[in-house]
Amino acid sequence: MKLITDVAAMQAESKRARCAGHRLALVPTMGSLHDGHLQLVRRAREVADHVTVSIFVNPTQFAPGEDYDRYPRDLDGDMGRLAEAGGADVVYAPPPLAMYQDGSSGLAWVTVERLTEHLCGPYRAGHFNGVTTIVSKLFNACQPDAAVFGLKDAQQFFVLRRMVRDLDFGIEMVGVDTVREEDGLAMSSRNRYLSGAARDQAIALSRSVFGAREAILSGRVDADGVRALMREPFSKAPLAEVEYAEVVDGELLQPVGQFRAGQTVIAAVAARIDGARLIDNAIVEVPSWVG
Ligand code: PAF
């Protein structure tokens, strides 16, 4: 695996690989790699024959007071984990100053409207502008044909897919299903903040979205009823503070009233447990016989 830390060298590597006839995939990450990330790398190998994993803890997507400073960073550990899982062709791990030369964010931002109005948007000021901007920068450095993202961050995936479509990036966007612990908890780098009772109670999130999925697939059409159902598992999780338990459409991510047959909806939840902010979701197609 080549380790590249500056933008020009990354662009040169991508150009070289493309000229050699390779199809390029990028897996953008913030490091602290777990099995969920390794699944993204395996998927990238299926859609391309030159895989870059980027590792960059992006300061501009953390709102003030969030966990930017304590976010786990372990490049050596990440390289080791990647190597064990078959590796990547390139690990692109620029230091903050290579990405933001004057030490803070640049003056240019990429914004996606509408899709950022609900779910995490209102709770994380500036978060999605930080994500869309850094992913645009990673795309410019790595020049991928395809980019692979986890669907645990479903809103992030839909926002980025819309960015790629509206700004003509010409990149295939590949979403990969959430990888879960045995008890259902979605894998996340932030799970390592959890211990003891907080870890046990964190399964309320997956129970919440699994419950929503079951209700929708069994023909329930009132979204408010499903929202109420999604809060029930938290009655057994006193350490958890729910930020939202919401059902939105799969197009503009706006809250849904009644479900329509064939519609794709996303049941999504966010909660803070013992200082960790966790999210989960289920992407569900409303059965064709509903209505
Ligand atoms: O999902 C993440 O890890 C980050 O939001 C991403 C896409 C790497 C951008 O920093």
PDB file of C-alpha atoms and ligand atoms in Angstrom:
ATOM      1  CA  MET A   1       0.000   0.000   0.000  1.00  0.00           C
ATOM      2  CA  LYS A   2       1.307   3.412  -0.954  1.00  0.00           C
ATOM      3  CA  LEU A   3       0.885   6.098   1.671  1.00  0.00           C
ATOM      4  CA  ILE A   4       0.338   9.521   0.077  1.00  0.00           C
ATOM      5  CA  THR A   5      -0.003  12.684   2.121  1.00  0.00           C
ATOM      6  CA  ASP A   6      -0.152  15.534  -0.348  1.00  0.00           C
ATOM      7  CA  VAL A   7      -2.695  16.632  -2.924  1.00  0.00           C
ATOM      8  CA  ALA A   8      -0.359  16.951  -5.929  1.00  0.00           C
ATOM      9  CA  ALA A   9       1.151  13.495  -5.354  1.00  0.00           C
ATOM     10  CA  MET A  10      -2.340  12.000  -5.023  1.00  0.00           C
ATOM     11  CA  GLN A  11      -3.471  13.645  -8.275  1.00  0.00           C
ATOM     12  CA  ALA A  12      -0.325  12.349 -10.026  1.00  0.00           C
ATOM     13  CA  GLU A  13      -0.955   8.806  -8.712  1.00  0.00           C
ATOM     14  CA  SER A  14      -4.572   8.863  -9.932  1.00  0.00           C
ATOM     15  CA  LYS A  15      -3.498  10.155 -13.328  1.00  0.00           C
ATOM     16  CA  ARG A  16      -0.845   7.425 -13.582  1.00  0.00           C
ATOM     17  CA  ALA A  17      -3.337   4.697 -12.596  1.00  0.00           C
ATOM     18  CA  ARG A  18      -5.946   5.948 -15.083  1.00  0.00           C
ATOM     19  CA  CYS A  19      -3.356   6.118 -17.906  1.00  0.00           C
ATOM     20  CA  ALA A  20      -2.392   2.519 -17.044  1.00  0.00           C
ATOM     21  CA  GLY A  21      -6.024   1.566 -17.775  1.00  0.00           C
ATOM     22  CA  HIS A  22      -7.319   1.157 -14.219  1.00  0.00           C
ATOM     23  CA  ARG A  23     -10.778   1.990 -12.963  1.00  0.00           C
ATOM     24  CA  LEU A  24     -10.428   3.984  -9.741  1.00  0.00           C
ATOM     25  CA  ALA A  25     -12.503   3.756  -6.574  1.00  0.00           C
ATOM     26  CA  LEU A  26     -12.310   5.940  -3.490  1.00  0.00           C
ATOM     27  CA  VAL A  27     -13.435   5.002   0.025  1.00  0.00           C
ATOM     28  CA  PRO A  28     -13.487   8.244   2.037  1.00  0.00           C
ATOM     29  CA  THR A  29     -13.104   7.709   5.798  1.00  0.00           C
ATOM     30  CA  MET A  30     -12.074   9.553   8.933  1.00  0.00           C
ATOM     31  CA  GLY A  31      -9.986   6.581  10.027  1.00  0.00           C
ATOM     32  CA  SER A  32     -10.443   4.544  13.203  1.00  0.00           C
ATOM     33  CA  LEU A  33     -11.347   1.780  10.801  1.00  0.00           C
ATOM     34  CA  HIS A  34     -13.713  -1.007  11.873  1.00  0.00           C
ATOM     35  CA  ASP A  35     -15.343  -3.929  10.056  1.00  0.00           C
ATOM     36  CA  GLY A  36     -17.906  -1.589   8.505  1.00  0.00           C
ATOM     37  CA  HIS A  37     -15.113   0.327   6.741  1.00  0.00           C
ATOM     38  CA  LEU A  38     -13.428  -2.908   5.649  1.00  0.00           C
ATOM     39  CA  GLN A  39     -16.708  -3.930   4.044  1.00  0.00           C
ATOM     40  CA  LEU A  40     -16.609  -0.663   2.039  1.00  0.00           C
ATOM     41  CA  VAL A  41     -13.083  -1.500   0.870  1.00  0.00           C
ATOM     42  CA  ARG A  42     -14.189  -4.988  -0.230  1.00  0.00           C
ATOM     43  CA  ARG A  43     -17.079  -3.436  -2.170  1.00  0.00           C
ATOM     44  CA  ALA A  44     -14.682  -0.932  -3.760  1.00  0.00           C
ATOM     45  CA  ARG A  45     -12.589  -3.869  -4.998  1.00  0.00           C
ATOM     46  CA  GLU A  46     -15.700  -5.230  -6.736  1.00  0.00           C
ATOM     47  CA  VAL A  47     -16.403  -2.009  -8.629  1.00  0.00           C
ATOM     48  CA  ALA A  48     -12.828  -0.994  -9.491  1.00  0.00           C
ATOM     49  CA  ASP A  49      -9.295  -2.361  -9.760  1.00  0.00           C
ATOM     50  CA  HIS A  50      -7.454   0.528  -8.105  1.00  0.00           C
ATOM     51  CA  VAL A  51      -8.684   1.408  -4.622  1.00  0.00           C
ATOM     52  CA  THR A  52      -7.770   4.450  -2.562  1.00  0.00           C
ATOM     53  CA  VAL A  53      -8.840   4.756   1.071  1.00  0.00           C
ATOM     54  CA  SER A  54      -8.681   8.315   2.336  1.00  0.00           C
ATOM     55  CA  ILE A  55      -8.185   8.961   6.026  1.00  0.00           C
ATOM     56  CA  PHE A  56      -8.789  12.505   7.173  1.00  0.00           C
ATOM     57  CA  VAL A  57     -10.543  13.747  10.309  1.00  0.00           C
ATOM     58  CA  ASN A  58     -12.232  16.731   8.749  1.00  0.00           C
ATOM     59  CA  PRO A  59     -12.452  19.690  11.158  1.00  0.00           C
ATOM     60  CA  THR A  60     -15.058  21.543   9.089  1.00  0.00           C
ATOM     61  CA  GLN A  61     -17.765  18.913   9.602  1.00  0.00           C
ATOM     62  CA  PHE A  62     -17.637  19.103  13.400  1.00  0.00           C
ATOM     63  CA  ALA A  63     -19.853  21.754  14.958  1.00  0.00           C
ATOM     64  CA  PRO A  64     -18.402  23.770  17.874  1.00  0.00           C
ATOM     65  CA  GLY A  65     -18.395  21.663  21.042  1.00  0.00           C
ATOM     66  CA  GLU A  66     -18.462  18.337  19.145  1.00  0.00           C
ATOM     67  CA  ASP A  67     -15.842  15.602  19.449  1.00  0.00           C
ATOM     68  CA  TYR A  68     -13.246  16.790  16.871  1.00  0.00           C
ATOM     69  CA  ASP A  69     -10.398  16.873  19.403  1.00  0.00           C
ATOM     70  CA  ARG A  70     -11.114  13.498  20.962  1.00  0.00           C
ATOM     71  CA  TYR A  71     -12.086  11.742  17.696  1.00  0.00           C
ATOM     72  CA  PRO A  72      -9.892   8.580  17.631  1.00  0.00           C
ATOM     73  CA  ARG A  73      -6.812   8.873  15.372  1.00  0.00           C
ATOM     74  CA  ASP A  74      -4.556   5.850  14.743  1.00  0.00           C
ATOM     75  CA  LEU A  75      -2.983   5.824  11.269  1.00  0.00           C
ATOM     76  CA  ASP A  76      -0.641   2.888  12.031  1.00  0.00           C
ATOM     77  CA  GLY A  77      -3.504   0.817  13.412  1.00  0.00           C
ATOM     78  CA  ASP A  78      -5.648   1.703  10.390  1.00  0.00           C
ATOM     79  CA  MET A  79      -2.884   0.705   7.952  1.00  0.00           C
ATOM     80  CA  GLY A  80      -2.520  -2.611   9.827  1.00  0.00           C
ATOM     81  CA  ARG A  81      -6.270  -3.305   9.738  1.00  0.00           C
ATOM     82  CA  LEU A  82      -6.406  -2.492   6.024  1.00  0.00           C
ATOM     83  CA  ALA A  83      -3.449  -4.752   5.279  1.00  0.00           C
ATOM     84  CA  GLU A  84      -5.086  -7.651   7.169  1.00  0.00           C
ATOM     85  CA  ALA A  85      -8.224  -7.184   5.078  1.00  0.00           C
ATOM     86  CA  GLY A  86      -6.354  -7.420   1.784  1.00  0.00           C
ATOM     87  CA  GLY A  87      -5.231  -3.816   1.639  1.00  0.00           C
ATOM     88  CA  ALA A  88      -5.832  -0.896  -0.677  1.00  0.00           C
ATOM     89  CA  ASP A  89      -3.609   0.353  -3.486  1.00  0.00           C
ATOM     90  CA  VAL A  90      -3.276   3.758  -1.854  1.00  0.00           C
ATOM     91  CA  VAL A  91      -3.943   5.252   1.563  1.00  0.00           C
ATOM     92  CA  TYR A  92      -4.398   8.997   1.166  1.00  0.00           C
ATOM     93  CA  ALA A  93      -3.872  10.597   4.575  1.00  0.00           C
ATOM     94  CA  PRO A  94      -3.197  14.323   4.202  1.00  0.00           C
ATOM     95  CA  PRO A  95      -2.366  16.308   7.347  1.00  0.00           C
ATOM     96  CA  PRO A  96      -4.792  19.174   8.110  1.00  0.00           C
ATOM     97  CA  LEU A  97      -2.455  21.776   6.600  1.00  0.00           C
ATOM     98  CA  ALA A  98      -2.383  19.919   3.260  1.00  0.00           C
ATOM     99  CA  MET A  99      -6.165  20.214   3.066  1.00  0.00           C
ATOM    100  CA  TYR A 100      -6.650  23.682   4.541  1.00  0.00           C
ATOM    101  CA  GLN A 101      -3.463  25.633   3.798  1.00  0.00           C
ATOM    102  CA  ASP A 102      -4.176  28.635   5.992  1.00  0.00           C
ATOM    103  CA  GLY A 103      -4.974  26.457   8.985  1.00  0.00           C
ATOM    104  CA  SER A 104      -8.727  26.985   8.909  1.00  0.00           C
ATOM    105  CA  SER A 105     -11.419  26.261   6.349  1.00  0.00           C
ATOM    106  CA  GLY A 106     -11.005  27.775   2.886  1.00  0.00           C
ATOM    107  CA  LEU A 107     -13.340  30.399   1.441  1.00  0.00           C
ATOM    108  CA  ALA A 108     -15.091  28.090  -1.028  1.00  0.00           C
ATOM    109  CA  TRP A 109     -17.926  25.842   0.146  1.00  0.00           C
ATOM    110  CA  VAL A 110     -20.172  23.296  -1.523  1.00  0.00           C
ATOM    111  CA  THR A 111     -23.779  23.318  -0.302  1.00  0.00           C
ATOM    112  CA  VAL A 112     -26.676  20.953  -0.933  1.00  0.00           C
ATOM    113  CA  GLU A 113     -30.051  22.491  -0.061  1.00  0.00           C
ATOM    114  CA  ARG A 114     -33.345  20.810   0.965  1.00  0.00           C
ATOM    115  CA  LEU A 115     -31.831  17.399   1.734  1.00  0.00           C
ATOM    116  CA  THR A 116     -29.987  18.908   4.696  1.00  0.00           C
ATOM    117  CA  GLU A 117     -33.053  20.577   6.297  1.00  0.00           C
ATOM    118  CA  HIS A 118     -34.106  17.658   8.521  1.00  0.00           C
ATOM    119  CA  LEU A 119     -32.588  14.702  10.408  1.00  0.00           C
ATOM    120  CA  CYS A 120     -29.010  15.630  11.435  1.00  0.00           C
ATOM    121  CA  GLY A 121     -29.039  19.027   9.656  1.00  0.00           C
ATOM    122  CA  PRO A 122     -30.685  21.116  12.414  1.00  0.00           C
ATOM    123  CA  TYR A 123     -28.649  19.421  15.149  1.00  0.00           C
ATOM    124  CA  ARG A 124     -25.188  19.806  13.596  1.00  0.00           C
ATOM    125  CA  ALA A 125     -24.662  23.384  12.441  1.00  0.00           C
ATOM    126  CA  GLY A 126     -22.506  23.486   9.292  1.00  0.00           C
ATOM    127  CA  HIS A 127     -21.933  19.716   9.304  1.00  0.00           C
ATOM    128  CA  PHE A 128     -23.167  18.937   5.805  1.00  0.00           C
ATOM    129  CA  ASN A 129     -21.379  21.911   4.237  1.00  0.00           C
ATOM    130  CA  GLY A 130     -18.217  20.522   5.806  1.00  0.00           C
ATOM    131  CA  VAL A 131     -18.920  17.050   4.418  1.00  0.00           C
ATOM    132  CA  THR A 132     -19.852  18.128   0.877  1.00  0.00           C
ATOM    133  CA  THR A 133     -16.866  20.462   0.697  1.00  0.00           C
ATOM    134  CA  ILE A 134     -14.289  17.947   1.958  1.00  0.00           C
ATOM    135  CA  VAL A 135     -15.671  15.163  -0.228  1.00  0.00           C
ATOM    136  CA  SER A 136     -15.439  17.499  -3.257  1.00  0.00           C
ATOM    137  CA  LYS A 137     -11.805  18.140  -2.313  1.00  0.00           C
ATOM    138  CA  LEU A 138     -11.162  14.395  -1.923  1.00  0.00           C
ATOM    139  CA  PHE A 139     -12.778  13.790  -5.312  1.00  0.00           C
ATOM    140  CA  ASN A 140     -10.516  16.439  -6.866  1.00  0.00           C
ATOM    141  CA  ALA A 141      -7.425  14.894  -5.302  1.00  0.00           C
ATOM    142  CA  CYS A 142      -8.278  11.235  -5.999  1.00  0.00           C
ATOM    143  CA  GLN A 143     -10.220  11.593  -9.273  1.00  0.00           C
ATOM    144  CA  PRO A 144     -12.254   8.396  -8.714  1.00  0.00           C
ATOM    145  CA  ASP A 145     -14.619   6.715 -11.152  1.00  0.00           C
ATOM    146  CA  ALA A 146     -16.609   5.352  -8.199  1.00  0.00           C
ATOM    147  CA  ALA A 147     -16.916   6.310  -4.538  1.00  0.00           C
ATOM    148  CA  VAL A 148     -18.107   3.969  -1.798  1.00  0.00           C
ATOM    149  CA  PHE A 149     -19.928   5.103   1.355  1.00  0.00           C
ATOM    150  CA  GLY A 150     -21.695   3.355   4.241  1.00  0.00           C
ATOM    151  CA  LEU A 151     -25.464   3.664   4.438  1.00  0.00           C
ATOM    152  CA  LYS A 152     -25.348   4.029   8.217  1.00  0.00           C
ATOM    153  CA  ASP A 153     -24.885   7.683   7.342  1.00  0.00           C
ATOM    154  CA  ALA A 154     -27.865   7.535   4.979  1.00  0.00           C
ATOM    155  CA  GLN A 155     -28.455  11.288   4.931  1.00  0.00           C
ATOM    156  CA  GLN A 156     -24.785  11.887   4.112  1.00  0.00           C
ATOM    157  CA  PHE A 157     -25.003   9.369   1.241  1.00  0.00           C
ATOM    158  CA  PHE A 158     -28.167  10.916  -0.246  1.00  0.00           C
ATOM    159  CA  VAL A 159     -26.761  14.447   0.111  1.00  0.00           C
ATOM    160  CA  LEU A 160     -23.477  13.481  -1.582  1.00  0.00           C
ATOM    161  CA  ARG A 161     -25.280  11.573  -4.326  1.00  0.00           C
ATOM    162  CA  ARG A 162     -27.352  14.681  -5.045  1.00  0.00           C
ATOM    163  CA  MET A 163     -24.183  16.824  -5.069  1.00  0.00           C
ATOM    164  CA  VAL A 164     -22.563  14.473  -7.594  1.00  0.00           C
ATOM    165  CA  ARG A 165     -25.675  14.562  -9.756  1.00  0.00           C
ATOM    166  CA  ASP A 166     -26.287  18.335  -9.606  1.00  0.00           C
ATOM    167  CA  LEU A 167     -22.626  19.312 -10.082  1.00  0.00           C
ATOM    168  CA  ASP A 168     -21.901  16.704 -12.797  1.00  0.00           C
ATOM    169  CA  PHE A 169     -19.016  15.015 -11.001  1.00  0.00           C
ATOM    170  CA  GLY A 170     -19.491  11.927 -13.167  1.00  0.00           C
ATOM    171  CA  ILE A 171     -18.696   9.587 -10.271  1.00  0.00           C
ATOM    172  CA  GLU A 172     -20.629   6.388  -9.584  1.00  0.00           C
ATOM    173  CA  MET A 173     -21.933   6.549  -6.006  1.00  0.00           C
ATOM    174  CA  VAL A 174     -22.060   3.186  -4.269  1.00  0.00           C
ATOM    175  CA  GLY A 175     -23.879   2.758  -0.942  1.00  0.00           C
ATOM    176  CA  VAL A 176     -23.115  -0.246   1.271  1.00  0.00           C
ATOM    177  CA  ASP A 177     -25.493  -1.670   3.890  1.00  0.00           C
ATOM    178  CA  THR A 178     -24.724  -1.025   7.529  1.00  0.00           C
ATOM    179  CA  VAL A 179     -22.538  -3.613   9.239  1.00  0.00           C
ATOM    180  CA  ARG A 180     -23.781  -4.442  12.734  1.00  0.00           C
ATOM    181  CA  GLU A 181     -22.531  -5.949  15.974  1.00  0.00           C
ATOM    182  CA  GLU A 182     -24.156  -9.254  16.977  1.00  0.00           C
ATOM    183  CA  ASP A 183     -26.813  -7.504  19.052  1.00  0.00           C
ATOM    184  CA  GLY A 184     -27.753  -5.153  16.198  1.00  0.00           C
ATOM    185  CA  LEU A 185     -25.789  -2.015  17.147  1.00  0.00           C
ATOM    186  CA  ALA A 186     -24.567  -0.321  13.954  1.00  0.00           C
ATOM    187  CA  MET A 187     -20.771  -0.264  13.769  1.00  0.00           C
ATOM    188  CA  SER A 188     -19.354   3.217  14.273  1.00  0.00           C
ATOM    189  CA  SER A 189     -16.027   4.698  15.281  1.00  0.00           C
ATOM    190  CA  ARG A 190     -17.940   6.475  18.058  1.00  0.00           C
ATOM    191  CA  ASN A 191     -19.022   3.168  19.658  1.00  0.00           C
ATOM    192  CA  ARG A 192     -15.640   3.126  21.370  1.00  0.00           C
ATOM    193  CA  TYR A 193     -16.846   6.005  23.561  1.00  0.00           C
ATOM    194  CA  LEU A 194     -19.416   3.611  25.061  1.00  0.00           C
ATOM    195  CA  SER A 195     -18.968   1.278  27.995  1.00  0.00           C
ATOM    196  CA  GLY A 196     -21.073  -0.677  30.482  1.00  0.00           C
ATOM    197  CA  ALA A 197     -24.704   0.330  30.709  1.00  0.00           C
ATOM    198  CA  ALA A 198     -24.350   2.922  27.926  1.00  0.00           C
ATOM    199  CA  ARG A 199     -23.172   0.234  25.502  1.00  0.00           C
ATOM    200  CA  ASP A 200     -26.056  -2.038  26.512  1.00  0.00           C
ATOM    201  CA  GLN A 201     -28.619   0.727  26.117  1.00  0.00           C
ATOM    202  CA  ALA A 202     -27.263   1.773  22.705  1.00  0.00           C
ATOM    203  CA  ILE A 203     -29.158  -1.116  21.090  1.00  0.00           C
ATOM    204  CA  ALA A 204     -32.279   1.043  21.501  1.00  0.00           C
ATOM    205  CA  LEU A 205     -31.242   2.719  18.214  1.00  0.00           C
ATOM    206  CA  SER A 206     -31.264  -0.452  16.108  1.00  0.00           C
ATOM    207  CA  ARG A 207     -34.445  -1.664  17.838  1.00  0.00           C
ATOM    208  CA  SER A 208     -36.020   1.669  16.942  1.00  0.00           C
ATOM    209  CA  VAL A 209     -35.273   1.442  13.208  1.00  0.00           C
ATOM    210  CA  PHE A 210     -35.925  -2.318  12.994  1.00  0.00           C
ATOM    211  CA  GLY A 211     -39.329  -1.680  14.603  1.00  0.00           C
ATOM    212  CA  ALA A 212     -40.063   1.031  12.037  1.00  0.00           C
ATOM    213  CA  ARG A 213     -39.066  -1.256   9.177  1.00  0.00           C
ATOM    214  CA  GLU A 214     -41.318  -4.046  10.447  1.00  0.00           C
ATOM    215  CA  ALA A 215     -44.282  -1.683  10.875  1.00  0.00           C
ATOM    216  CA  ILE A 216     -43.899  -0.204   7.379  1.00  0.00           C
ATOM    217  CA  LEU A 217     -43.456  -3.601   5.744  1.00  0.00           C
ATOM    218  CA  SER A 218     -46.531  -4.903   7.545  1.00  0.00           C
ATOM    219  CA  GLY A 219     -48.639  -2.177   5.928  1.00  0.00           C
ATOM    220  CA  ARG A 220     -48.752   0.636   8.464  1.00  0.00           C
ATOM    221  CA  VAL A 221     -49.342   3.905   6.544  1.00  0.00           C
ATOM    222  CA  ASP A 222     -49.349   6.665   9.194  1.00  0.00           C
ATOM    223  CA  ALA A 223     -45.849   8.030   9.632  1.00  0.00           C
ATOM    224  CA  ASP A 224     -46.694   9.622  13.002  1.00  0.00           C
ATOM    225  CA  GLY A 225     -47.625   6.208  14.369  1.00  0.00           C
ATOM    226  CA  VAL A 226     -44.261   4.874  13.193  1.00  0.00           C
ATOM    227  CA  ARG A 227     -42.439   7.850  14.745  1.00  0.00           C
ATOM    228  CA  ALA A 228     -44.099   7.095  18.102  1.00  0.00           C
ATOM    229  CA  LEU A 229     -43.190   3.420  17.760  1.00  0.00           C
ATOM    230  CA  MET A 230     -39.561   4.385  17.099  1.00  0.00           C
ATOM    231  CA  ARG A 231     -39.331   6.092  20.498  1.00  0.00           C
ATOM    232  CA  GLU A 232     -40.579   3.057  22.451  1.00  0.00           C
ATOM    233  CA  PRO A 233     -37.235   1.198  22.768  1.00  0.00           C
ATOM    234  CA  PHE A 234     -35.789   4.283  24.482  1.00  0.00           C
ATOM    235  CA  SER A 235     -38.112   3.816  27.472  1.00  0.00           C
ATOM    236  CA  LYS A 236     -35.657   1.058  28.464  1.00  0.00           C
ATOM    237  CA  ALA A 237     -32.606   3.267  27.812  1.00  0.00           C
ATOM    238  CA  PRO A 238     -32.617   5.998  30.476  1.00  0.00           C
ATOM    239  CA  LEU A 239     -29.060   7.081  29.577  1.00  0.00           C
ATOM    240  CA  ALA A 240     -30.175   7.932  26.038  1.00  0.00           C
ATOM    241  CA  GLU A 241     -31.482  11.291  24.966  1.00  0.00           C
ATOM    242  CA  VAL A 242     -33.266  11.066  21.612  1.00  0.00           C
ATOM    243  CA  GLU A 243     -32.543  13.926  19.198  1.00  0.00           C
ATOM    244  CA  TYR A 244     -34.933  12.739  16.538  1.00  0.00           C
ATOM    245  CA  ALA A 245     -36.922   9.677  15.494  1.00  0.00           C
ATOM    246  CA  GLU A 246     -38.093  10.611  12.014  1.00  0.00           C
ATOM    247  CA  VAL A 247     -39.397   9.158   8.775  1.00  0.00           C
ATOM    248  CA  VAL A 248     -38.509  11.033   5.571  1.00  0.00           C
ATOM    249  CA  ASP A 249     -38.909  10.363   1.876  1.00  0.00           C
ATOM    250  CA  GLY A 250     -35.917   8.951  -0.012  1.00  0.00           C
ATOM    251  CA  GLU A 251     -35.764  11.781  -2.533  1.00  0.00           C
ATOM    252  CA  LEU A 252     -35.574  15.177  -0.770  1.00  0.00           C
ATOM    253  CA  LEU A 253     -35.470  13.753   2.768  1.00  0.00           C
ATOM    254  CA  GLN A 254     -38.587  15.622   3.855  1.00  0.00           C
ATOM    255  CA  PRO A 255     -40.862  14.307   6.652  1.00  0.00           C
ATOM    256  CA  VAL A 256     -43.577  11.999   5.324  1.00  0.00           C
ATOM    257  CA  GLY A 257     -47.293  12.073   6.282  1.00  0.00           C
ATOM    258  CA  GLN A 258     -48.867   8.933   4.825  1.00  0.00           C
ATOM    259  CA  PHE A 259     -46.820   6.254   3.092  1.00  0.00           C
ATOM    260  CA  ARG A 260     -47.518   5.527  -0.578  1.00  0.00           C
ATOM    261  CA  ALA A 261     -47.147   2.131  -2.242  1.00  0.00           C
ATOM    262  CA  GLY A 262     -43.683   1.697  -3.772  1.00  0.00           C
ATOM    263  CA  GLN A 263     -42.274   4.822  -2.088  1.00  0.00           C
ATOM    264  CA  THR A 264     -38.799   4.615  -0.566  1.00  0.00           C
ATOM    265  CA  VAL A 265     -38.684   6.043   2.950  1.00  0.00           C
ATOM    266  CA  ILE A 266     -35.939   6.360   5.536  1.00  0.00           C
ATOM    267  CA  ALA A 267     -36.687   5.770   9.215  1.00  0.00           C
ATOM    268  CA  ALA A 268     -33.802   7.441  11.034  1.00  0.00           C
ATOM    269  CA  VAL A 269     -32.893   8.018  14.644  1.00  0.00           C
ATOM    270  CA  ALA A 270     -30.207   9.968  16.505  1.00  0.00           C
ATOM    271  CA  ALA A 271     -29.532   9.830  20.224  1.00  0.00           C
ATOM    272  CA  ARG A 272     -26.883  10.930  22.671  1.00  0.00           C
ATOM    273  CA  ILE A 273     -25.810   8.245  25.087  1.00  0.00           C
ATOM    274  CA  ASP A 274     -23.264   9.026  27.754  1.00  0.00           C
ATOM    275  CA  GLY A 275     -21.609  11.750  25.660  1.00  0.00           C
ATOM    276  CA  ALA A 276     -21.623   9.785  22.374  1.00  0.00           C
ATOM    277  CA  ARG A 277     -23.898  10.877  19.525  1.00  0.00           C
ATOM    278  CA  LEU A 278     -25.105   7.811  17.637  1.00  0.00           C
ATOM    279  CA  ILE A 279     -27.294   7.442  14.540  1.00  0.00           C
ATOM    280  CA  ASP A 280     -29.014   4.581  12.764  1.00  0.00           C
ATOM    281  CA  ASN A 281     -31.580   4.148  10.010  1.00  0.00           C
ATOM    282  CA  ALA A 282     -33.572   1.726   7.902  1.00  0.00           C
ATOM    283  CA  ILE A 283     -34.200   2.424   4.220  1.00  0.00           C
ATOM    284  CA  VAL A 284     -37.526   0.805   3.422  1.00  0.00           C
ATOM    285  CA  GLU A 285     -39.610   0.372   0.297  1.00  0.00           C
ATOM    286  CA  VAL A 286     -43.324   0.690   1.140  1.00  0.00           C
ATOM    287  CA  PRO A 287     -45.054  -2.520  -0.065  1.00  0.00           C
ATOM    288  CA  SER A 288     -46.873  -2.268  -3.399  1.00  0.00           C
ATOM    289  CA  TRP A 289     -50.132  -3.539  -1.837  1.00  0.00           C
ATOM    290  CA  VAL A 290     -50.336  -0.656   0.682  1.00  0.00           C
ATOM    291  CA  GLY A 291     -52.968   2.070   0.340  1.00  0.00           C
TER     292      GLY A 291
HETATM  293  O1  PAF B   1     -18.414   9.348   6.760  1.00  0.00           O
HETATM  294  C1  PAF B   1     -17.299   9.851   7.059  1.00  0.00           C
HETATM  295  O2  PAF B   1     -16.432   9.206   7.623  1.00  0.00           O
HETATM  296  C2  PAF B   1     -17.036  11.300   6.703  1.00  0.00           C
HETATM  297  O3  PAF B   1     -18.171  12.071   6.866  1.00  0.00           O
HETATM  298  C3  PAF B   1     -16.438  11.497   5.299  1.00  0.00           C
HETATM  299  C4  PAF B   1     -17.395  11.042   4.217  1.00  0.00           C
HETATM  300  C5  PAF B   1     -15.137  10.712   5.197  1.00  0.00           C
HETATM  301  C6  PAF B   1     -16.117  12.969   5.057  1.00  0.00           C
HETATM  302  O4  PAF B   1     -15.212  13.454   5.985  1.00  0.00           O
END
